[in-house]
PDB file of C-alpha atoms in Angstrom:
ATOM      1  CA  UNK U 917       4.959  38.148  78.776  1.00 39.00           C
ATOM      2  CA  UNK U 918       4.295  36.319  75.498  1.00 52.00           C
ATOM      3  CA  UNK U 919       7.567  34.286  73.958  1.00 66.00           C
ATOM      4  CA  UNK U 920       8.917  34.614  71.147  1.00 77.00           C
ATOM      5  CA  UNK U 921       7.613  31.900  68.634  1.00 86.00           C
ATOM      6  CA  UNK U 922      10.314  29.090  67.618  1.00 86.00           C
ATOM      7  CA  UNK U 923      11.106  28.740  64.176  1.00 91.00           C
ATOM      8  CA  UNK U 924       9.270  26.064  62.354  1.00 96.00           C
ATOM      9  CA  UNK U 925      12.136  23.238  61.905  1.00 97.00           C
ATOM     10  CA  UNK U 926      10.760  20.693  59.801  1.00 98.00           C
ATOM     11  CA  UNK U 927       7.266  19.390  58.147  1.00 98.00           C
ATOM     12  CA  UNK U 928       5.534  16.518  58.156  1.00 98.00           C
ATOM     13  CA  UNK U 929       3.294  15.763  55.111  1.00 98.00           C
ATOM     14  CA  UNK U 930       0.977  12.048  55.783  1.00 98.00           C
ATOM     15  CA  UNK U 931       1.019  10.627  52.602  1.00 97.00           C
ATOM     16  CA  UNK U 932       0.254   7.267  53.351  1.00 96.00           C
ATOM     17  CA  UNK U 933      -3.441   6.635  52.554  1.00 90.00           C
ATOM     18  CA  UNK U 934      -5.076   4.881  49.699  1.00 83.00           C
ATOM     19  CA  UNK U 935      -7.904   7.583  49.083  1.00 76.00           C
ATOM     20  CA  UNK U 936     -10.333   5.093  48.335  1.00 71.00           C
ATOM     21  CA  UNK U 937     -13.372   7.478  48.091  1.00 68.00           C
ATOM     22  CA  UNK U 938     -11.319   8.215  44.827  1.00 70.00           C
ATOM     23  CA  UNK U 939     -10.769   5.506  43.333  1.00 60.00           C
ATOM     24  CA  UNK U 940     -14.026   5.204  41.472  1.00 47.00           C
ATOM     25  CA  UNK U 941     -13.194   8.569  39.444  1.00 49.00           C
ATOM     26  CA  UNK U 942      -9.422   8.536  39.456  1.00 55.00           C
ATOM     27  CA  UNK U 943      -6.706   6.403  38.161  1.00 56.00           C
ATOM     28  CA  UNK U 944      -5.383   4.139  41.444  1.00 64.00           C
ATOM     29  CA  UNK U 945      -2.502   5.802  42.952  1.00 81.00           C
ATOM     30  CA  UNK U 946      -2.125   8.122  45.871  1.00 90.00           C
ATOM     31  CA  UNK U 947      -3.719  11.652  46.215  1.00 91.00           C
ATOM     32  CA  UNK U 948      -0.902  13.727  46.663  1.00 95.00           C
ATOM     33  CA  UNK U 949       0.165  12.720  42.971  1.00 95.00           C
ATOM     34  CA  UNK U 950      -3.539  14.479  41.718  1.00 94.00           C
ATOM     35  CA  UNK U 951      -2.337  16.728  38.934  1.00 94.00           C
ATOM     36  CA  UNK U 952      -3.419  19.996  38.768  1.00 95.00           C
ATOM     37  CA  UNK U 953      -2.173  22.998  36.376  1.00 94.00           C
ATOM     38  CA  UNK U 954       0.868  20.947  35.672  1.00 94.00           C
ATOM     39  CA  UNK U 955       2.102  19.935  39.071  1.00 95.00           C
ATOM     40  CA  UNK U 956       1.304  17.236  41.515  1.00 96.00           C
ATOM     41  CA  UNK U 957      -0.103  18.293  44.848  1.00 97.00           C
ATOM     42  CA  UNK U 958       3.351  16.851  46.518  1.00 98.00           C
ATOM     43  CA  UNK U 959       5.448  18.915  44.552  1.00 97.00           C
ATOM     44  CA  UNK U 960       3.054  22.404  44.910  1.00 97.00           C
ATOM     45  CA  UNK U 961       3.294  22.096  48.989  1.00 97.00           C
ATOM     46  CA  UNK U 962       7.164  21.097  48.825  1.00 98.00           C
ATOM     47  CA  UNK U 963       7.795  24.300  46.513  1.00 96.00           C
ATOM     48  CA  UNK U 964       5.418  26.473  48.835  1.00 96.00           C
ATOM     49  CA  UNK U 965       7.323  25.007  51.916  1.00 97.00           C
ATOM     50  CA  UNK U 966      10.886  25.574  50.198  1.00 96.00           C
ATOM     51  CA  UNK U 967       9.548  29.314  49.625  1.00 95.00           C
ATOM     52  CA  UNK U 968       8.379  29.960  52.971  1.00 95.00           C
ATOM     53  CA  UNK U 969      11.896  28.772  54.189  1.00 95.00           C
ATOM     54  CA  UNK U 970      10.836  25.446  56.046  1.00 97.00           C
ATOM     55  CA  UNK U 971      14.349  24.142  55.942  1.00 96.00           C
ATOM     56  CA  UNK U 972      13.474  20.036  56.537  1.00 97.00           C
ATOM     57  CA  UNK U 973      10.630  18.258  55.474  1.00 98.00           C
ATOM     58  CA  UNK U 974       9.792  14.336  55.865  1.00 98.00           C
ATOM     59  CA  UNK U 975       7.278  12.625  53.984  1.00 98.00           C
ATOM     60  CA  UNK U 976       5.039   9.726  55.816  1.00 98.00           C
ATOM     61  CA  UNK U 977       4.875   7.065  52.650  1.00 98.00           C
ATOM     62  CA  UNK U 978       2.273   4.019  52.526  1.00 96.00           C
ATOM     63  CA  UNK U 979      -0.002   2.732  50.080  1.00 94.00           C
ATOM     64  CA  UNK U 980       2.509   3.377  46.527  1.00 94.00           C
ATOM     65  CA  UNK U 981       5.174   4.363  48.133  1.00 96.00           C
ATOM     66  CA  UNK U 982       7.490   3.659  44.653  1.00 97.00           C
ATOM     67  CA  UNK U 983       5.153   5.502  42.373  1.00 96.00           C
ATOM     68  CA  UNK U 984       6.015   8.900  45.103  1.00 97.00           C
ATOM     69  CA  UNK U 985       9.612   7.692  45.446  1.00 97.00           C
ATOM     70  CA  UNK U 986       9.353   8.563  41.536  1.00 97.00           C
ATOM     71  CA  UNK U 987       7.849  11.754  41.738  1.00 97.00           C
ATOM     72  CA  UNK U 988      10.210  12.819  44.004  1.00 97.00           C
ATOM     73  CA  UNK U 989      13.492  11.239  41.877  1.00 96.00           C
ATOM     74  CA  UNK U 990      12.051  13.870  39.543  1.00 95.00           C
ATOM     75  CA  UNK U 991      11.956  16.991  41.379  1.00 96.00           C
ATOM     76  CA  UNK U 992      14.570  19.815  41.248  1.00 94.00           C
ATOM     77  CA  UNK U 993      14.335  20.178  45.231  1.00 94.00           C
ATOM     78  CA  UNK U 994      16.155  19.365  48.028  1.00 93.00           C
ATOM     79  CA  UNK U 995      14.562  15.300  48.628  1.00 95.00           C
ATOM     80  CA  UNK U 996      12.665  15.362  51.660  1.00 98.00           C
ATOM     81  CA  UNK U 997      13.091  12.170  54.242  1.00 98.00           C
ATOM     82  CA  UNK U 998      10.562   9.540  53.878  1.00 98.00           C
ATOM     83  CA  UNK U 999       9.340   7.449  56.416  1.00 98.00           C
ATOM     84  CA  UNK U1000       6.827   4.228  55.468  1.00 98.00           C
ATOM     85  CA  UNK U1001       3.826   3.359  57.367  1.00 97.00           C
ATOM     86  CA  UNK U1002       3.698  -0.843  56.388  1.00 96.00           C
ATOM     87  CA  UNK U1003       0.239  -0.628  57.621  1.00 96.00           C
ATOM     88  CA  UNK U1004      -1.365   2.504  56.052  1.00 94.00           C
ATOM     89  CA  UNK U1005      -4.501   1.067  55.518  1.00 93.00           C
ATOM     90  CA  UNK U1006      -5.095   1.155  59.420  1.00 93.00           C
ATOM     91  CA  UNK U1007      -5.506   4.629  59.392  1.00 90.00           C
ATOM     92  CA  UNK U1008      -3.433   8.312  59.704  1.00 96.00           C
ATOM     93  CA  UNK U1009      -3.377   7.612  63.733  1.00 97.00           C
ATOM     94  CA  UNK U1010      -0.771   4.883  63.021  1.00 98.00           C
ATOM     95  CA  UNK U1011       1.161   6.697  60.095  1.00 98.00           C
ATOM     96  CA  UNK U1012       1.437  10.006  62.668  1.00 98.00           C
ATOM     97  CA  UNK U1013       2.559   7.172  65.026  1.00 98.00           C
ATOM     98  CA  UNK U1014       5.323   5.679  62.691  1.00 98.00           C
ATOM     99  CA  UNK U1015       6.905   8.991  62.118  1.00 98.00           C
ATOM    100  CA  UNK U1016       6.343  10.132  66.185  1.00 98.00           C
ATOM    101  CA  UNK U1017      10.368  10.083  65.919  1.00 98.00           C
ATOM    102  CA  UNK U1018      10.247  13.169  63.354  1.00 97.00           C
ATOM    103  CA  UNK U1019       7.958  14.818  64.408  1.00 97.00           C
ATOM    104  CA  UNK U1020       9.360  15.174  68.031  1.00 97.00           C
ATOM    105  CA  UNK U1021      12.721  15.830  66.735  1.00 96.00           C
ATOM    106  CA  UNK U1022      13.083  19.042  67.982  1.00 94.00           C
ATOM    107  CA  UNK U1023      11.918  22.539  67.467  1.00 94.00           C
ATOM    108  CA  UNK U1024       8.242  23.654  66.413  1.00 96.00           C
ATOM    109  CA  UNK U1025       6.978  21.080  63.891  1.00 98.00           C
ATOM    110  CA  UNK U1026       4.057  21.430  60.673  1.00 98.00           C
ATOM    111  CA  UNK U1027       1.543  18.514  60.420  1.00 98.00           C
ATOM    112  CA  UNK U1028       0.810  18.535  56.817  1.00 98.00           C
ATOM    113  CA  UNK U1029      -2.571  16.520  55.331  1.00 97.00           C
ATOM    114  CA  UNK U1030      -0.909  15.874  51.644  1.00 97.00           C
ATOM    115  CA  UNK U1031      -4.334  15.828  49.984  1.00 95.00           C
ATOM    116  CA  UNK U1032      -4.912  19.840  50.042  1.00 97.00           C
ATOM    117  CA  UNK U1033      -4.272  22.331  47.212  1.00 97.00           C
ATOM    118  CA  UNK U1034      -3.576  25.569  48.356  1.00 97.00           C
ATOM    119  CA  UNK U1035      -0.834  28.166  47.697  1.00 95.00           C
ATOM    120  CA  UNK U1036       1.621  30.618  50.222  1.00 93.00           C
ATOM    121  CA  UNK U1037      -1.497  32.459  51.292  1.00 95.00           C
ATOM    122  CA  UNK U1038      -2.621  29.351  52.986  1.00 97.00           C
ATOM    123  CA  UNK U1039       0.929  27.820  54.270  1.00 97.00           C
ATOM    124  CA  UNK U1040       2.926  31.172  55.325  1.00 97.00           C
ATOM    125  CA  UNK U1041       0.572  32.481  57.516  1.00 97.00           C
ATOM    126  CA  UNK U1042       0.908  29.458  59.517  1.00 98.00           C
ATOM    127  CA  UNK U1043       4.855  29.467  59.052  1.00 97.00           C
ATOM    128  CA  UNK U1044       5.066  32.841  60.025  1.00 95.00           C
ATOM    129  CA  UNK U1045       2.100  32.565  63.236  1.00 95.00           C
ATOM    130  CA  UNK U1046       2.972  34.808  66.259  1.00 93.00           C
ATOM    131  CA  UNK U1047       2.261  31.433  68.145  1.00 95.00           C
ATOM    132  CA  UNK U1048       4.778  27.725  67.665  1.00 96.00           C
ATOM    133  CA  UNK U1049       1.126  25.753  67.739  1.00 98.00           C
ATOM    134  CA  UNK U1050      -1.593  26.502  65.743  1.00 98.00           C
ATOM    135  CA  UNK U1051      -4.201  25.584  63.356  1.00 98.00           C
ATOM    136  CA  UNK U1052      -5.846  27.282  60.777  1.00 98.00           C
ATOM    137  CA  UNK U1053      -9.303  27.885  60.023  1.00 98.00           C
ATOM    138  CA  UNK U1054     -11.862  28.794  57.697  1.00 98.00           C
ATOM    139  CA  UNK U1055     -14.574  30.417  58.496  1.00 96.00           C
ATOM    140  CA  UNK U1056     -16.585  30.385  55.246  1.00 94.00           C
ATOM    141  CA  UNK U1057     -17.406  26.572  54.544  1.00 91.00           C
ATOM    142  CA  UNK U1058     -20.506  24.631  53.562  1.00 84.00           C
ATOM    143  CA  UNK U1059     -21.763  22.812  56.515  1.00 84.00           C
ATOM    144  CA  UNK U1060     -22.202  19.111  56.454  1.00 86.00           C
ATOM    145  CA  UNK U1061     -20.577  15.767  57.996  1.00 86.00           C
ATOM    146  CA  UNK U1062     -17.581  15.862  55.792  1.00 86.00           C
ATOM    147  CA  UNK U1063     -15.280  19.054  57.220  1.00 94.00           C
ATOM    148  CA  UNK U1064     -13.705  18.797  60.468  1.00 97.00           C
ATOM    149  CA  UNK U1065     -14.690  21.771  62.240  1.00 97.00           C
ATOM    150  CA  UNK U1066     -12.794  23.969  64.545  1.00 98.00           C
ATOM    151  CA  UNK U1067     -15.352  25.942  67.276  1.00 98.00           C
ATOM    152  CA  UNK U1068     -13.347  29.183  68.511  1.00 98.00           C
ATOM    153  CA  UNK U1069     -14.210  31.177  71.440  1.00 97.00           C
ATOM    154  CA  UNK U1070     -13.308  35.045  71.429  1.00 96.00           C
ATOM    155  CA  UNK U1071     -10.889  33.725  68.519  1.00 95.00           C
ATOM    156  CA  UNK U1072      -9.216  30.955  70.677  1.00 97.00           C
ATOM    157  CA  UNK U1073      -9.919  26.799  69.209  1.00 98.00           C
ATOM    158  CA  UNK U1074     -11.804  25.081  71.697  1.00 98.00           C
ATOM    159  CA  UNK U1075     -12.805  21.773  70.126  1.00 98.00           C
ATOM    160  CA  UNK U1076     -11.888  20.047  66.527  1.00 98.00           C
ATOM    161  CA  UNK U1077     -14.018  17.674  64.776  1.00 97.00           C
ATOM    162  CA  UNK U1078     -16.336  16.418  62.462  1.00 96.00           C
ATOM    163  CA  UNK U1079     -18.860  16.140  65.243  1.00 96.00           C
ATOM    164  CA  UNK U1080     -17.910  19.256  67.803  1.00 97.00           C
ATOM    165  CA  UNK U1081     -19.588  19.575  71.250  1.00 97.00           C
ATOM    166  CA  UNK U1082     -21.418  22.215  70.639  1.00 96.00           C
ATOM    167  CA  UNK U1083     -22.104  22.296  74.080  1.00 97.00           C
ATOM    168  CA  UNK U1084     -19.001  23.939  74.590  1.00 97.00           C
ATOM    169  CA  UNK U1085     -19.307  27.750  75.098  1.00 97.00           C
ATOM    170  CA  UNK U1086     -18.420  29.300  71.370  1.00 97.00           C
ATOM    171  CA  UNK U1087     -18.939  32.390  69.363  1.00 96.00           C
ATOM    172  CA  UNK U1088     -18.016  30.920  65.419  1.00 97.00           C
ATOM    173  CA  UNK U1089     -17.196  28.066  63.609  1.00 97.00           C
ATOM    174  CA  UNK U1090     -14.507  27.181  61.060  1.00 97.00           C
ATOM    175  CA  UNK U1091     -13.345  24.059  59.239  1.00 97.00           C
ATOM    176  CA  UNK U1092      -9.739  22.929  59.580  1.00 98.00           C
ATOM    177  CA  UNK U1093      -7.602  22.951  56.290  1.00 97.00           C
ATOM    178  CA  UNK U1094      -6.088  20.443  57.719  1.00 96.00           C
ATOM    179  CA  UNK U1095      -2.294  21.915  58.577  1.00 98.00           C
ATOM    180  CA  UNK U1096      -1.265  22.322  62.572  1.00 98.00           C
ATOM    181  CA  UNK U1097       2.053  23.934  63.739  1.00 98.00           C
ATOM    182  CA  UNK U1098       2.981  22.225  66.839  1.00 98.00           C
ATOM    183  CA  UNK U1099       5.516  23.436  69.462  1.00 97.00           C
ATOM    184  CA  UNK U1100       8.395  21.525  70.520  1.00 97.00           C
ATOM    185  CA  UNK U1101       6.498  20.331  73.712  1.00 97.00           C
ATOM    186  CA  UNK U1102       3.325  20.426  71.859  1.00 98.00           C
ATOM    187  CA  UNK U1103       4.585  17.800  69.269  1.00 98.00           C
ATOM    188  CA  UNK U1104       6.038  15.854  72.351  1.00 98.00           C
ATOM    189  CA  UNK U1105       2.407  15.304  73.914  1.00 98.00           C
ATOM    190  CA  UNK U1106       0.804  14.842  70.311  1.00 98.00           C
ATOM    191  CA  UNK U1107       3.364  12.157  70.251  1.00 98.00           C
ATOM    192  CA  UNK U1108       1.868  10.751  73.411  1.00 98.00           C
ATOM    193  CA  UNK U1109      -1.203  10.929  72.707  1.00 98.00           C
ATOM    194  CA  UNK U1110      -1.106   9.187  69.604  1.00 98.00           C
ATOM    195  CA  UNK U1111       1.195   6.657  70.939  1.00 98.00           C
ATOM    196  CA  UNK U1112      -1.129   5.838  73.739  1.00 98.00           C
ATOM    197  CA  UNK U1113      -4.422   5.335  71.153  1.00 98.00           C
ATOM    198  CA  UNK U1114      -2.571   2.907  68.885  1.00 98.00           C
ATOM    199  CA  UNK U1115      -1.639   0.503  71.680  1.00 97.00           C
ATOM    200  CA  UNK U1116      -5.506   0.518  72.761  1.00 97.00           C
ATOM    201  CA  UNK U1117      -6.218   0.051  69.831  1.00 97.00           C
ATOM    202  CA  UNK U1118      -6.850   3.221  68.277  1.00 96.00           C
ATOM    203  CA  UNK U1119      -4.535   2.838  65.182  1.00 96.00           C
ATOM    204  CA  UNK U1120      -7.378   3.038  62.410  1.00 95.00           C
ATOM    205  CA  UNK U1121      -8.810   6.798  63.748  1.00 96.00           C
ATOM    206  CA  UNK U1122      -8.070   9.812  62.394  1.00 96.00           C
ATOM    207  CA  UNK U1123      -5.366  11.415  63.623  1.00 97.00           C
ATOM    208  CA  UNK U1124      -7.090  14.385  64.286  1.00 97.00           C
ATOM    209  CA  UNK U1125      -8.449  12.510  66.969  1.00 98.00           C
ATOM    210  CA  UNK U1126      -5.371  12.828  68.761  1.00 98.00           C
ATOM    211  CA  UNK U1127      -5.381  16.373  68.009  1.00 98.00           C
ATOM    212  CA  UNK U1128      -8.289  17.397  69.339  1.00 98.00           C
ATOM    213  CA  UNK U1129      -7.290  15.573  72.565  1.00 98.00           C
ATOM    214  CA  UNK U1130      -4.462  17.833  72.865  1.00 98.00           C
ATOM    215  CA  UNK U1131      -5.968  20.789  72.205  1.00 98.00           C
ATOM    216  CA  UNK U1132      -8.814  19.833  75.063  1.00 96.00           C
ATOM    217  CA  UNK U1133      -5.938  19.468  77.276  1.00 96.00           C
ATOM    218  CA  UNK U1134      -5.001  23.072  77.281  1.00 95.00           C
ATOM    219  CA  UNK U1135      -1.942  22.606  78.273  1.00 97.00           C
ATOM    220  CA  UNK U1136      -0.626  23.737  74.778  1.00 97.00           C
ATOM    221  CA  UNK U1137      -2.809  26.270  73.524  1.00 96.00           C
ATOM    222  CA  UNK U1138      -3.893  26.908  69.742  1.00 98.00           C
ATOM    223  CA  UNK U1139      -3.530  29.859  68.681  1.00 97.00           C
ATOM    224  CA  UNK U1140      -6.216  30.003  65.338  1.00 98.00           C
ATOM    225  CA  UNK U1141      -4.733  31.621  62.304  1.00 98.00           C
ATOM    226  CA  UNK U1142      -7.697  32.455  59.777  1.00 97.00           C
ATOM    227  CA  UNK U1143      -7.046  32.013  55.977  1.00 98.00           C
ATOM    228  CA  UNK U1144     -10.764  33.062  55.057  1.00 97.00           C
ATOM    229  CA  UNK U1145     -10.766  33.599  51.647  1.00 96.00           C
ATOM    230  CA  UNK U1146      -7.424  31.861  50.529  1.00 97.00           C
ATOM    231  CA  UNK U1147      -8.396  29.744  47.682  1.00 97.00           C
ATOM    232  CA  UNK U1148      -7.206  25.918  49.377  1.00 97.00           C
ATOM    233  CA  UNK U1149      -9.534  22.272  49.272  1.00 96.00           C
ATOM    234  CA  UNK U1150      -9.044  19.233  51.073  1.00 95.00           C
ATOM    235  CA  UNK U1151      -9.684  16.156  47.657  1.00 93.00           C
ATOM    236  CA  UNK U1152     -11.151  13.216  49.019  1.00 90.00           C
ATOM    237  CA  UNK U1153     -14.523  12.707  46.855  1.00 90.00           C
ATOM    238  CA  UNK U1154     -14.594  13.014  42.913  1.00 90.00           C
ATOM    239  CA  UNK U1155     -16.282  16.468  43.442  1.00 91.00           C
ATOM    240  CA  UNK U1156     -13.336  17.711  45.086  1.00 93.00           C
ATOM    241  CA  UNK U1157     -11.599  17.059  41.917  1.00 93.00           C
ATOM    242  CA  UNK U1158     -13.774  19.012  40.044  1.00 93.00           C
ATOM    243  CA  UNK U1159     -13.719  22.412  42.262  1.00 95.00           C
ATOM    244  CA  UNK U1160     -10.036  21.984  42.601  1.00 96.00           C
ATOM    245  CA  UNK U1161      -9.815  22.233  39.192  1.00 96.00           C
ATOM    246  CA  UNK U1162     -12.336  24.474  38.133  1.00 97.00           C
ATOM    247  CA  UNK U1163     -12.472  26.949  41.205  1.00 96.00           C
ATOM    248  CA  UNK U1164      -9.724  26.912  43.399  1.00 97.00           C
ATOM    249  CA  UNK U1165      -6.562  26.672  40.818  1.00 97.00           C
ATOM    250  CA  UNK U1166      -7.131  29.303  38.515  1.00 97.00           C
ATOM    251  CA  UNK U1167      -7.040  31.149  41.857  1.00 96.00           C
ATOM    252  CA  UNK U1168      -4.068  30.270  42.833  1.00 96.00           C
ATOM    253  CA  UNK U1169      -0.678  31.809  42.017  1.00 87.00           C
ATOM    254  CA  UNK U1170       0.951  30.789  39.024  1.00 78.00           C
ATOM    255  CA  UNK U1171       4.355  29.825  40.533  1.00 62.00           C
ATOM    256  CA  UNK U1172       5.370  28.903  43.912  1.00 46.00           C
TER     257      UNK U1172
END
């Protein structure tokens, strides 16, 4: 018999990182403060959380933390917790690791990159998932080094990365947007597993890394919730900016 799902208690949005691949094109400050129809990035996935009924959300901080400490001072939401990574130019394996206490707090959990623009038809699928972990996946993405890529088997994730096994028996590809939904006991051994790379030495990998190690595990299985066709992009490279302005937001919906 299947169990019920648990309601998603809180999210965690890792907004620690410098987004140097920007830099060259884009005034210095972090991503999540990209502007785009009017509203920063932050404030479009805390409005789209607040919608979608996510009743706590915490906010891994870095590299400008004061400049999002603003942002937020400005906002007509409930303030989300915020958590500082000292050393968030290591890498989002250490920030996931600074705010392990969070995200194991109890109750099924949202991993949140806080570079994406998306709207609800990206974020309350995942909220609402029949399953308390999942990722999502789309399945119509240009191939290339860049998007971390999620190989399913009759529907089911069986590897994530930039670099997949391919070896692995599989019957599509996706890429990851990016947002996970983690059980209780699933954000418990992501916890562990991240814990365990930082203190050999691990701290400057991606902390999808750690992901992927859990989901190899299979001892917490994805479930893979498929937002093909949901206008959403990941910005790291000046050409992100550029679709995300001229593609994927006048797609979007106009409030959230």
């Amino acid at each position: 018999m299947t169990s019920e799902p648990e309601d998603v208690k809180r999210a965690v949005i890792l907004a620690a990182g410098r987004g140097r691949r920007l830099e060259v094109a884009q005034r210095p400050g972090p991503k999540c403060l990209l502007r785009f129809g009017g509203m920063s990035l932050l404030e479009r996935q805390l409005r789209e959380l607040h919608s979608c009924g996510v009743p706590e959300v915490v906010v891994a901080t870095g590299f400008a933390h004061e400049e999002i400490e603003r942002e937020l001072d400005r906002l007509d939401l409930p303030r989300p917790a915020l958590v500082r990574n000292e050393r968030y130019e290591l890498g989002s394996m250490l920030t996931v690791d600074v705010v392990g206490p969070q995200l194991t707090a109890g109750g099924s959990v949202l991993l949140m990159d806080a570079d994406v623009l998306c709207d609800a038809r990206v974020l309350a699928p995942l909220v609402g998932a029949p399953s308390s972990t999942a990722l999502l996946v789309d399945r119509d993405f240009e191939p290339g080094d860049e998007p971390v890529k999620v190989l399913l088997r009759e529907g089911t994730p069986v590897d994530l990365a930039k670099e997949p096994d391919l070896a692995l028996p599989h019957d599509a590809v996706g890429e990851s947007v990016g947002f996970f939904r983690l059980s209780e006991a699933a954000a418990a051994a992501l916890a562990g597993i991240v814990r365990a790379s930082v203190q050999s030495g691990g701290a400057a990998l991606p902390h999808e890394d750690a992901v992927r190690d859990l989901l190899r595990t299979g001892e917490h299985p994805f479930a893979a919730v498929d937002v093909t066709g949901a206008p959403w992009t990941e910005i790291d490279f000046p050409d992100d900016v550029v679709r995300a302005r001229t593609v994927v937001l006048p797609r979007l919906t106009p409030e959230v």
